[in-house]
Amino acid sequence: MFFRIMSGGSMHSGLVGHVYLAIASAICCSSVGSSNNIMCLESERHALLQFKQGLVDDSNALASWKSEKDCCKWRGIACNNQTGHVITLDLSYSYDVNSTALRGEISPSLLELPYLNYLDLSFNDFGGMIIPKFIGSFSQLKELKLAYANFSGPVPPQLGNLSNLHTLDLYRNQVVSPENLEWLSHLSSLRYLNMSYLDLSKVVNWPQSLSKLTLLTELQLSQCNLPDVNLRSLSFINSSTSLQLLDLSWNSLNSSIFYWIANVSSNFVHIDLSSNNLEGPIPDVFTSMLSLVTLDLSANQLEGGIPKSFQNLCSLESLILYGNQLSENIEDSVKTLSCAENTLDTLDLSENRFWGSWADLKRFSKLRELFLFSNQLNGSVPESVGQLSSLETLFLSGNSLSGVITEAHFLNLSRLQSLAVSNNHFSINLSSDWNPPFQLDWLQMSSCKVGPAFPKWILTQTNLTGLFLSNAGLSGKLPNLSSTSLRILNLSSNLFYGALPSFSPMLQSMYLSNNRFSGPLSSLCATQSPYLRHVDISKNLLSGELPNCWMQFQELQLLNLGKNKLSGKIPSSLGNLQGIQVLRLHDNNFSGELPSLENCTTLSMVDLGNNNLSGKIPTWIGQSLPNLLILRLRSNEFNGIIPFSLCSLAAIHVLDLSHNNISGGLPHCFNNITALAQDFGVGEIVELVWEGIEIEFGENLDGMRSIDISSNYLIGEIPPSIASMTELISLNLSRNKLTGKLPEDFGNMKMLESLDLSRNQISGKIPASFASLNFLSVLDLSHNNLSGRIPLGTQLQSFDASKYMENLGLCGPPLTQSCPGDGTVQDDGIVRGTEIDNKEQVNDGLISLGFFTSAVLGFVTGFWMVCGSLLLKTSLRYAYFRFLDNAKDWIYVKTSVYKAKVRRTLQR
């Protein structure tokens, strides 16, 4: 069209001129402003399509790369609006439930994009491939973001060629850096560096390399296994004024890092050194950091108090020191921070040893979060805390604070959202019709005097998601909680009675143990809470049968209904809880056979003890529950043999089948139970019989390894394989009908503390290896057919004789003083035993001919080495007696001076 107008006659020359100017102007304007008429170059479009071929796009996120011809309009692509060159490639994944991350490989065809200055492939999954070396060839690149993209292997040093790079983000990849970061020091334009979660354990010179990045403003090296700073190298590090944000958390750095920080920059705004190995007092390295806004030194081993240099930190907004060993009067600590009273937003001193009475905080007008829990604070909390009108979070739990909490303490706390005062000596005195000025989402008042009635004002807190009122002196009937937003409810150890009310449909955890709730569990089914994970209503008075509604609780992980009065059969719908980990129905009146739980493969604890369950022990327990740590079926009516499949319980810690009607022999495959030879954590609470008494094991259960199959009808020998359970601590096979001899290598179970084999028909001698059981504190071998001498050992003679009684052929201490044949008298009047007995006495006795010979030779040798030297060498003799004279004189002078000093003191 343009050329046809130009070829027209003179009659239209004016019009042509105007048209020409308009077109030229449009072309000019389009080259400066709009990119609508500038399409990407074909070579770069082709390069992008080749790159796409190497990717796996399951959710079709790159659909526009097919339908749209102009690659500048493709998703994640931006072009220069003058040249059409691709300058941005942003394919970062943003966790959308309707899409998935990209997978596959990164094609070198991207090298056809020479003007690329922004590349972001973060949060995708590149299957552990190495970061491509060719990325170092993008000379125009300013931002490179490869965070959490599942790269592995070493960082290619070619990245050091990116001299224009401003941002480098390699966060959370499985990348291992070489022994130095020399390539990093070439990135002279770098301003942002994030290599958190990379393994930098071998990079000893990391401070020197980073000191060359003079424009760097943000550095994040969290959880990198960084080596400690060499203080000798600090003199070679240039001080910089650019670095403002520093995150070195979750390393193993010692306190030398403080001095590196002081040498690097004085313009820090944010510093995070949490979860390291910082020890000793906090040094005065923050004195000149007047711009510091956030300081996090939590989860270390710091001691002392808050340094006086903090008086200069007038811009401080967040100070986080929790989880240390800091010890100081809390009032002194608050005074040190007085310069920040107009800026301080968050103060966290929890889990330390701060002491003293409440400090005056009312001047900190902007204080939003205050954490002082788990310290040693005492005294009362003044009503002035109610003047902190900006306060949103107040955590004071776990101190020795006392006094009465009234409505005045909350007078102006209209923004309060989280309140925790548990485990103090508070008396909560709030009127039943009180209308709080706040809307809480979290409330903890456990182990405070809150009751006796359930506080009605709590029902006004419509945003409340967590309520903790255990051991709070509450009684009466629990009100209907179905209209609340509660997700966590802990009302255990109170005196609530009556039927269970309805609960919030959003409820996730319910702890109501140790109350007096009665009646059936039908209200639990009416809750209709699909998110319910933890239910503990143990130690109550619940009765009736278990409802068969458990299929609606597919998220359930813990169910504890022990120590109630429930009866009937265990419903089969419990077998549909595929995510359940802890099932405790102990101490009830359940009967019938155990329903199939073989679909509950995540079970770690099954406690059905003290019921009336019958039938055979199911084989699926060993076949389908590989994670089972505790199996407690004691005091039921199970019969039949112990299934061999129980030997497949590789993680079992506690196996209690006692007080049933089990018959047959002990399985010979017990050596397959590997947890009884290794150490694993448990973290649950269970009742075990120890010295005949049922004891509740809590935290100390982690190290417990116990087998109890007592009071059954077992027959046959104890299999030798049982001795391979080297970490077994308690073994009880008493009150059965076991026969045969004890395994000779029984002493291999060196960790045994409790062993009860009484009231069986075991015969033969006690193996000599029993003498190696040095940790035994409980032993009972009585009422068997054992014979021979009791082996001499560290522990075996310390037990009462009753632990060996009713073994007719057994002899020796502590049961008898001697064994037959030990004391025969011959004609010459000398008491002799048999040759074998004499050998045993020689071997077992401490005093022997060798002992006397050694003692005499030792004494003679020592005597003549000392006295002989003094007799033969005159100079040595003079020196020795001169030393004795000097020592005598020194003692005399010191004694005289001390007597004179005491005499003068008494005369005053």
Coordinates of N, CA and C in Angstrom, one line a residue, residues 246 260 866:
L246 N 21.8 -10.5 56.3 CA 22.7 -11.6 56.4 C 22.0 -12.8 57.1
W260 N 33.7 -11.7 62.5 CA 33.6 -11.6 61.0 C 32.5 -10.6 60.7
V866 N 63.1 -47.2 96.7 CA 63.1 -46.0 97.4 C 64.2 -46.0 98.5

